[in-house]
Short mmCIF file of C-alpha atoms and ligand atoms in Angstrom, two decimals:
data_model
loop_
_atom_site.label_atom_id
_atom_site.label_comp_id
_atom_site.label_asym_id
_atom_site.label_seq_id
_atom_site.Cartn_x
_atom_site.Cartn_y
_atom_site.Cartn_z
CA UNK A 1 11.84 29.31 5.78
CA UNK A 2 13.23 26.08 4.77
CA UNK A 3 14.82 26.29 0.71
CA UNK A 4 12.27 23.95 0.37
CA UNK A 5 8.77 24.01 2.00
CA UNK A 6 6.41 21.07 1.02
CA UNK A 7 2.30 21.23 1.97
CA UNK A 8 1.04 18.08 2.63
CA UNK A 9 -3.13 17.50 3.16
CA UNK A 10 -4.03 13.99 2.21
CA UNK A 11 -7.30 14.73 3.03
CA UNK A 12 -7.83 16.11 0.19
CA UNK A 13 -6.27 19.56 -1.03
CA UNK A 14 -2.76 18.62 -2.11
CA UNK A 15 -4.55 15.31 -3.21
CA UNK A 16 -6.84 17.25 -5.27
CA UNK A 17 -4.34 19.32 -6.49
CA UNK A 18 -2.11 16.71 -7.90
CA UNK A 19 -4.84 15.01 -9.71
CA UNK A 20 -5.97 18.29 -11.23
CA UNK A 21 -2.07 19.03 -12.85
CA UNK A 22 -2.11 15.07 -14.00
CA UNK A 23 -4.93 15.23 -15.75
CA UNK A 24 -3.96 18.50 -17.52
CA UNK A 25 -5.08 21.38 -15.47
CA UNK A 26 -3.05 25.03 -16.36
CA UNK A 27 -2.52 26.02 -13.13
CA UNK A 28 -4.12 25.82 -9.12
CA UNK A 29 -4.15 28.86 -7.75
CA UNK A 30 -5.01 29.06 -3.90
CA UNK A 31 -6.96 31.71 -1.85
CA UNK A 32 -7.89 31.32 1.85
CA UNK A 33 -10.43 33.83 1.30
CA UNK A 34 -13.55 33.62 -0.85
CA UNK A 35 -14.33 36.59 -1.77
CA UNK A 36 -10.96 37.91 -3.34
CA UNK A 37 -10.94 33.75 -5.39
CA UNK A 38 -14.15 35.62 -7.00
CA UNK A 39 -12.94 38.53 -7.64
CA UNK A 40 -9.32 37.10 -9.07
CA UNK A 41 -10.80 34.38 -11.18
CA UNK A 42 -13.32 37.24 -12.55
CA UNK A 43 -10.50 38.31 -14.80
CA UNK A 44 -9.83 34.82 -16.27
CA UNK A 45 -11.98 33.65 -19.42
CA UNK A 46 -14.92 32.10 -18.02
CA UNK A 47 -14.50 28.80 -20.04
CA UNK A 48 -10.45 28.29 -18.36
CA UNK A 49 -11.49 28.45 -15.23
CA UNK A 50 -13.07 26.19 -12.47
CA UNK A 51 -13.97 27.77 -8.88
CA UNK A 52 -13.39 24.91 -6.31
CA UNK A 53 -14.48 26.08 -3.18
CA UNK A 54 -14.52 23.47 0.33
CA UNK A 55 -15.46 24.92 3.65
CA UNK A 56 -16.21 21.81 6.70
CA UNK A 57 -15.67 19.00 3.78
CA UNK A 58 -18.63 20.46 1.91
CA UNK A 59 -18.58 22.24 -1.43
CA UNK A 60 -19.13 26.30 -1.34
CA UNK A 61 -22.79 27.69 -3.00
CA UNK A 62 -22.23 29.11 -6.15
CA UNK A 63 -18.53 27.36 -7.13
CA UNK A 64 -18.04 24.83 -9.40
CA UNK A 65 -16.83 22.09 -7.63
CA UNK A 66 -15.88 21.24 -4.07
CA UNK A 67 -12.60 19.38 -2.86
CA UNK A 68 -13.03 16.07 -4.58
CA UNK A 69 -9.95 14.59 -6.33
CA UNK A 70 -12.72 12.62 -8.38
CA UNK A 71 -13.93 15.60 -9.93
CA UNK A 72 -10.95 16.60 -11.46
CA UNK A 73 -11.11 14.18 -14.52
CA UNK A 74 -9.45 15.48 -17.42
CA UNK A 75 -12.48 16.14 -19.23
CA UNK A 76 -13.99 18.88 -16.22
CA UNK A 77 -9.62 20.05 -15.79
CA UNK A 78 -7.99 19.89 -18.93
CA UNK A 79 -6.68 23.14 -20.30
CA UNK A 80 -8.60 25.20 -17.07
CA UNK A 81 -6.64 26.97 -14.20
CA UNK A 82 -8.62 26.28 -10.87
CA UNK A 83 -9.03 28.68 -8.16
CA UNK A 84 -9.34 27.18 -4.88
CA UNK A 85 -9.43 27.89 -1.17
CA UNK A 86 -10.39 24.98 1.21
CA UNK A 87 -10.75 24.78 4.97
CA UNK A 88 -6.89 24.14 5.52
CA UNK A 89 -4.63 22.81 2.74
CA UNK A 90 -4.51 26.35 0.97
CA UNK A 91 -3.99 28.39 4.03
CA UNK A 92 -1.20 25.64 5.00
CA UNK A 93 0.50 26.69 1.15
CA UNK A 94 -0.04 30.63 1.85
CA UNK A 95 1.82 30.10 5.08
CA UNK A 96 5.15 28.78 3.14
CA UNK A 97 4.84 30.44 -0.03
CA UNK A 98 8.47 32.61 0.23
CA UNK A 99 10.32 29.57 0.43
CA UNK A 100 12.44 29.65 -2.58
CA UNK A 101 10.91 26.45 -3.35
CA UNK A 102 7.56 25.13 -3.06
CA UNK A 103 6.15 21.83 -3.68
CA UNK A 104 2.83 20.18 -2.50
CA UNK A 105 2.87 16.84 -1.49
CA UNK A 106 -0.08 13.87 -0.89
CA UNK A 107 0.53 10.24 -0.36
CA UNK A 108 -0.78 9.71 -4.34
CA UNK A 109 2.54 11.72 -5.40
CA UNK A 110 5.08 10.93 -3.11
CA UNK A 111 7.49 9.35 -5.00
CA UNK A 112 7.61 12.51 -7.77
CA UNK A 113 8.31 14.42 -4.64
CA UNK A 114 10.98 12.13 -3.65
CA UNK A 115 12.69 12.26 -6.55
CA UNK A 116 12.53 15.71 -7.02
CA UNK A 117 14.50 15.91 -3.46
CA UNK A 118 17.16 13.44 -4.25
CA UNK A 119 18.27 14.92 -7.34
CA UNK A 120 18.06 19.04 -6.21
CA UNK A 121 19.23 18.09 -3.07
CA UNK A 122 17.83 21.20 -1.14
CA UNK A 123 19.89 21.89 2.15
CA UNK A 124 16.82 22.29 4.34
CA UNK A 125 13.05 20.99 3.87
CA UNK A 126 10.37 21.52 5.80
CA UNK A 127 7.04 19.75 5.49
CA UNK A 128 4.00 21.34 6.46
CA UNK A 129 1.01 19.14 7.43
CA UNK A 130 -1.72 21.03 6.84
CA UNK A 131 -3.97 19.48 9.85
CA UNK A 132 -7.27 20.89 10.84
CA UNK A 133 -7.58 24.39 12.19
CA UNK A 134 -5.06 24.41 13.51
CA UNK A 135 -4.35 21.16 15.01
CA UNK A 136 -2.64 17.57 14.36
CA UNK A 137 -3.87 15.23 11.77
CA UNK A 138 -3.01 11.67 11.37
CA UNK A 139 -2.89 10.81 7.55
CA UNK A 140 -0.56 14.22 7.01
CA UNK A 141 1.81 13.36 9.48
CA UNK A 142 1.97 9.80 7.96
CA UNK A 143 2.41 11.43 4.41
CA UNK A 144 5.32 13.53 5.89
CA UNK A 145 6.55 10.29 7.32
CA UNK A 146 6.72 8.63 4.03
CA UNK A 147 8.27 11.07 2.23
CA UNK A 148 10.92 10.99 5.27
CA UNK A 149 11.17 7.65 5.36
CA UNK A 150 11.81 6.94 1.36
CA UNK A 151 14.21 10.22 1.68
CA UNK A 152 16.05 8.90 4.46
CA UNK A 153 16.32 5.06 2.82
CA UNK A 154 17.99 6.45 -0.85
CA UNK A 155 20.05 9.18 0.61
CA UNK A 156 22.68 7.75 2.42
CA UNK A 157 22.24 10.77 4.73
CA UNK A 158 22.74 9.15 8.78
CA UNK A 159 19.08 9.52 10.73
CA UNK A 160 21.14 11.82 12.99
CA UNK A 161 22.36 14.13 10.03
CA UNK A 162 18.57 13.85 8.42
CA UNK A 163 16.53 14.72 10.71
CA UNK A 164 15.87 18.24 11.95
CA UNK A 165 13.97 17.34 14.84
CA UNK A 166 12.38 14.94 16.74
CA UNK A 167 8.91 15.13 14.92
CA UNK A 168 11.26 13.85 11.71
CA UNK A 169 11.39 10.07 13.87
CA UNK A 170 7.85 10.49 15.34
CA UNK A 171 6.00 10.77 11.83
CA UNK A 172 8.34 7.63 10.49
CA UNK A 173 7.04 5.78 13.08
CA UNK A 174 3.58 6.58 12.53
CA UNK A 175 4.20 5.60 8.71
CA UNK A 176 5.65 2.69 9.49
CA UNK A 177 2.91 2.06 11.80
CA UNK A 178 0.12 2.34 9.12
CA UNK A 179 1.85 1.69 5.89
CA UNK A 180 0.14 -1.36 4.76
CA UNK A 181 -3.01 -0.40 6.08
CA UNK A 182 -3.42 3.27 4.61
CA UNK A 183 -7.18 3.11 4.15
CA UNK A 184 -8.22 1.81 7.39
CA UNK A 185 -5.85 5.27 8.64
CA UNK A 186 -8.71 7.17 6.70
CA UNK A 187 -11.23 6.07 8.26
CA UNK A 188 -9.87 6.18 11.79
CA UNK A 189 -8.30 9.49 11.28
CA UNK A 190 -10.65 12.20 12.72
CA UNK A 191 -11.21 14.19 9.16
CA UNK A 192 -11.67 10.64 7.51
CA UNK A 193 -14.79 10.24 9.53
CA UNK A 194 -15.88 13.94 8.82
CA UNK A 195 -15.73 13.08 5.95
CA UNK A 196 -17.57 9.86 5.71
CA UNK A 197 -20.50 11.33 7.56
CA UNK A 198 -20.22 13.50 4.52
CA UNK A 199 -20.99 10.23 2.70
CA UNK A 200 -17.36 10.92 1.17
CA UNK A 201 -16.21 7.24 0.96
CA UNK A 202 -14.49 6.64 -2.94
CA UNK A 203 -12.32 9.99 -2.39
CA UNK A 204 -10.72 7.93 0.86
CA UNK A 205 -9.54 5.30 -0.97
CA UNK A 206 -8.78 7.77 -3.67
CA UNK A 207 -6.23 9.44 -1.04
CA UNK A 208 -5.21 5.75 0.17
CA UNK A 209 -2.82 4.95 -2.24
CA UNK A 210 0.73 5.66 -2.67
CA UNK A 211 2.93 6.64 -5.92
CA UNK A 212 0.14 6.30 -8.45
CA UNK A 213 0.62 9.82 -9.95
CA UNK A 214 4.22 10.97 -10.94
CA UNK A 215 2.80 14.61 -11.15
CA UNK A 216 5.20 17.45 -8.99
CA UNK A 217 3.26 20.35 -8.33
CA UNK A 218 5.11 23.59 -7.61
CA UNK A 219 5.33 26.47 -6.95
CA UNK A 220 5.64 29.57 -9.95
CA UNK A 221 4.34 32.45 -8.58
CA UNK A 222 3.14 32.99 -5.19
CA UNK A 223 -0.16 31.06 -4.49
CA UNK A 224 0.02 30.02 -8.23
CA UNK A 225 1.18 25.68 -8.88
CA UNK A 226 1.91 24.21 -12.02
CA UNK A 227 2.71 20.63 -12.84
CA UNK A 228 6.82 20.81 -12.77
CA UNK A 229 7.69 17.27 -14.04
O1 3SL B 1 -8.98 21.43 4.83
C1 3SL B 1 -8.76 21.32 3.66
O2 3SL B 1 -7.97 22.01 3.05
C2 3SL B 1 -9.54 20.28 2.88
O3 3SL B 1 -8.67 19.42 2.24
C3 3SL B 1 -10.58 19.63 3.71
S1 3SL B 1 -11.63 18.56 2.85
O4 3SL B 1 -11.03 17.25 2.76
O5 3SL B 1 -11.94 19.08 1.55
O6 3SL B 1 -12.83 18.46 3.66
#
C-alpha cells in the first residue's frame, strides 16, 4: 500500500462523492454489496441518511438516489450521511482502504487534492482508477494524469524521481492529450456513451470540468469519507 492511496472515477462515484461533502453531506460511506448498505444504514436515523445505490449506470429499486452528482444539492445532502455502493468506484475505495491515507479524487476536485499532496508530502502515492469491471477507462486515467501532471509541475521533484512507473508518463500524456477538450473525452470514452444511452448527458459535463470544488474527501474510518478541508 502506498502512504497515500487516491480513488479516482470521474464517471461518476468520486465525482458524486465530492459534490455530496461540498454541499454539506456528514459522511459517504461505501459498500460493494447491497444488502449489508441496507442493513448498515438501518441503524442510522432514517431522516440522516440517503441510500444511493448505481448498478450498469442505473439507479438501484428501492434506494434513494442513483449515482448522479446533480442530485446531491445541498438541500437532498445537507446534514445526511449517504450510503453508497456503485458498479466500480466503491469497490475501487474498499480495495485501498489500509493505506494510512485515503483520499478520493475526480477531475472537479483536483486541485484540493493537489494541494493536499504538496503540503503533506506523502513518500509514496498511488492512484487507483477505478475503470470498469475490471478494465481501463479513459477519463480516470486522464484524472490520474492531471493530478500527476499539476504534482509534477509545483514540486520540483525530476520526472525520473516522480514517477513510479511508466503508467505515471502514459496517463500525462493522455491528459495532455485531452485537456482542453475534457467533454468531448466523455463522450468518446466507453462509460460516457453508457451513459448517454442512459440519456445521462448534464452529469458529463458535470464531470467535465476541472478545480471547481475545493472539497478533499478522506478517509476516517474504513469505508467511511468526510470532507477534510
Ligand atoms: O462504476 C461506478 O462506480 C459508477 O461511477 C458508474 S456510474 O457512472 O454511476 O454509471
Amino acid at each position: 500500500m502506498p502512504e497515500c492511496a487516491i480513488a479516482v472515477d470521474v464517471l461518476r462515484a468520486t465525482t458524486t462523492m465530492a459534490t455530496a461533502l461540498n454541499n454539506g453531506a456528514e459522511a459517504v460511506q461505501v459498500f460493494s454489496d447491497l444488502d449489508k448498505l441496507m442493513a448498515d444504514s438501518e441503524k442510522w436515523p432514517a431522516d440522516k441518511r440517503i441510500r444511493a445505490g448505481e448498478r450498469g449506470g442505473g439507479k438501484v429499486d428501492g434506494f434513494d438516489m442513483g449515482n448522479s452528482p446533480l442530485d446531491c444539492g445541498p438541500e437532498m445532502v445537507a446534514g445526511k450521511r449517504i450510503f453508497i455502493s456503485t458498479t466500480n468506484g466503491t469497490r475501487a475505495l474498499q480495495r485501498i482502504e489500509t493505506s494510512p491515507t485515503v483520499l478520493t479524487a475526480a477531475l472537479i476536485n483536483r486541485k484540493a487534492v493537489v494541494d493536499f499532496l504538496l503540503s503533506k508530502k506523502p513518500e509514496t502515492i498511488g492512484i487507483v482508477g477505478s475503470g470498469w469491471e475490471g478494465s481501463f477507462s479513459l477519463e480516470d486515467t486522464v484524472c490520474a494524469g492531471a493530478i500527476a501532471h499539476s504534482l509534477l509541475a509545483q514540486s520540483g521533484i525530476s520526472p525520473q524521481e516522480f514517477a513510479g512507473n511508466d503508467e505515471v508518463f502514459g496517463a500525462i500524456a493522455l491528459y495532455q492529450q485531452w485537456q482542453d477538450k475534457l467533454h468531448e473525452l466523455m463522450q468518446n470514452a466507453s462509460h460516457g456513451q453508457r451513459l448517454l444511452r442512459l440519456g445521462v448527458i448534464e452529469d458529463l459535463k458535470y464531470c467535465a470540468q476541472t478545480d471547481i470544488l475545493d472539497v478533499l474527501p478522506m478517509q476516517r474510518e474504513p469505508g467511511v469519507l468526510v470532507k477534510s478541508n
